[in-house]
Every structure is written in C-alpha cells, then in structure tokens.
Tab-separated table of C-alpha atoms in Angstrom:
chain	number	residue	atom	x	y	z
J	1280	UNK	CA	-46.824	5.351	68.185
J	1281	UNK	CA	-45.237	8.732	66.991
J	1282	UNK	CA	-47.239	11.766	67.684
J	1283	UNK	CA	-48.511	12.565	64.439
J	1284	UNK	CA	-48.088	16.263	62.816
J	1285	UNK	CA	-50.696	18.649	62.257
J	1286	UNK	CA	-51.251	20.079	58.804
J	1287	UNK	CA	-53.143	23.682	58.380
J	1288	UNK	CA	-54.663	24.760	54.887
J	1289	UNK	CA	-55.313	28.147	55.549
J	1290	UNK	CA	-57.680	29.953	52.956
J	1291	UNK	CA	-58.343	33.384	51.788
J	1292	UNK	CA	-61.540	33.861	51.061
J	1293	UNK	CA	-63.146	37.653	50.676
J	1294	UNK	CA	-66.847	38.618	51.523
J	1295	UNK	CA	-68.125	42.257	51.480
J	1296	UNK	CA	-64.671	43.589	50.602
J	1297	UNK	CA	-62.879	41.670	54.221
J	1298	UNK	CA	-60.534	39.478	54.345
J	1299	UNK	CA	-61.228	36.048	56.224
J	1300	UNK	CA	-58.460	33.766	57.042
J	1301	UNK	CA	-59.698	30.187	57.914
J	1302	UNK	CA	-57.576	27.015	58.960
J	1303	UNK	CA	-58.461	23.136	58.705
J	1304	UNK	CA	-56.842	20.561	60.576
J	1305	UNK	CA	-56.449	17.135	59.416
J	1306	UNK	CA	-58.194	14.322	61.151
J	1307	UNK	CA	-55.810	12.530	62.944
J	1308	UNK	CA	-54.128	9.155	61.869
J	1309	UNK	CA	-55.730	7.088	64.698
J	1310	UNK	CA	-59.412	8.515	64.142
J	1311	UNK	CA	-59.163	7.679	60.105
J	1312	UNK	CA	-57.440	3.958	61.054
J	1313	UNK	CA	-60.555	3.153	63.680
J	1314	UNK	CA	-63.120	4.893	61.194
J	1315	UNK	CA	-61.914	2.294	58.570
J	1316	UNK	CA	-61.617	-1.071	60.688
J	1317	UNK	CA	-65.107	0.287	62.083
J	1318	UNK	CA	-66.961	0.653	57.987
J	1319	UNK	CA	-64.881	-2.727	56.798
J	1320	UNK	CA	-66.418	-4.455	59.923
J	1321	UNK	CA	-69.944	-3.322	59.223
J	1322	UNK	CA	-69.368	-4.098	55.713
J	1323	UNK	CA	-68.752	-7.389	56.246
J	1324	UNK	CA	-71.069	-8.534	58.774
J	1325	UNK	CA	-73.876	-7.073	56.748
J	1326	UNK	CA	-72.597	-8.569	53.628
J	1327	UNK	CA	-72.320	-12.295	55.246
J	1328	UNK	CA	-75.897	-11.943	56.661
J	1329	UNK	CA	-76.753	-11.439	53.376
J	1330	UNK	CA	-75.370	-14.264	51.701
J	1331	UNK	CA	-77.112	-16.647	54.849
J	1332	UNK	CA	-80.129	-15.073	54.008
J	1333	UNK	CA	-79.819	-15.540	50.262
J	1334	UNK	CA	-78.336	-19.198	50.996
J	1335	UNK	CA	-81.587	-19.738	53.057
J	1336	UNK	CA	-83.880	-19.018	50.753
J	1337	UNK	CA	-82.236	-21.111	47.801
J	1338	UNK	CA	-82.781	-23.883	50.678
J	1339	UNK	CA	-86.643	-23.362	50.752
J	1340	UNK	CA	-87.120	-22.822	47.302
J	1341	UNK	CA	-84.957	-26.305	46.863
J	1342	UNK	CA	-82.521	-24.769	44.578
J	1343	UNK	CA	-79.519	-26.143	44.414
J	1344	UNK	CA	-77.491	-24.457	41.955
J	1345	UNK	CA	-78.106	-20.982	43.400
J	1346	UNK	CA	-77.016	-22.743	46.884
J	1347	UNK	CA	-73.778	-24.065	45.499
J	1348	UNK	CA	-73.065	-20.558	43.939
J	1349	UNK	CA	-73.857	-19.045	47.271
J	1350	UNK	CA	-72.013	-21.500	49.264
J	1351	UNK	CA	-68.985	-20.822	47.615
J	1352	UNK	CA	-69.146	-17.287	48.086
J	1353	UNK	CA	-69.923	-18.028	51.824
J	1354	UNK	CA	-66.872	-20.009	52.491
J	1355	UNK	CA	-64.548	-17.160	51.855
J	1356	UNK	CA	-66.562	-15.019	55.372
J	1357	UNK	CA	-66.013	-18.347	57.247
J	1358	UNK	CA	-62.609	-19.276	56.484
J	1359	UNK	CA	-60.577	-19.129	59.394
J	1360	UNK	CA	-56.616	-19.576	59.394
C-alpha cells in the first residue's frame, strides 16, 4: 500500500494581541478504513441480535405475521454466498 501523504491546516488564531500558529494532521487512511469495518461490524451484529430477539418474542406471543415480517428481514444477516 502507498504511503499515504500528510495534509497540515495550519490556523491563525489571535489571543491577547499574539499570534498562535496551530497545525492538524489528518488521520491516516488505514486508521479511518479499520474505524469503519470496526462501527459496520458492531452495527450489524447488534442489529441481527435484535431482529432474533424481536423474532423470539413474536414466537411466544404466537404471532405469526410479525414473525414472517421479521423473518424476512432476518434472511438478508444470514445469507451467505
């Protein structure tokens, strides 16, 4: 992977009369990519738990047409290619 470039904002900013130069680095690519597989992953693991908890209780409650809602919805966090 190329060596990614680092970007500085530098900003002027003025207290008491001085001037203050400050400089911000971006985060790099890698760091953003494995912060975003990391959030989608929680995302969907909560999400699918849940749906199986949701699905559950339709099951006890012996109602079917919220299961076969729910099961639909289900089958797309099980499909596997």
């Amino acid at each position: 992977m190329k060596k990614q470039k680092l970007n500085y904002q530098l900003k002027m900013l003025r207290k008491n009369n001085q001037s203050e130069l400050k400089a911000k680095r971006e985060i790099p690519f890698e760091i953003r990519l494995a912060s975003q597989l990391l959030l989608d992953d929680l995302c969907f693991r909560w999400n699918k738990a849940r749906l199986e908890k949701d699905i559950n209780q339709s099951l006890d409650e012996q109602n079917e047409e919220a299961f076969k809602e729910l099961s639909k919805t289900f089958n797309s966090y099980i499909w596997e290619s």
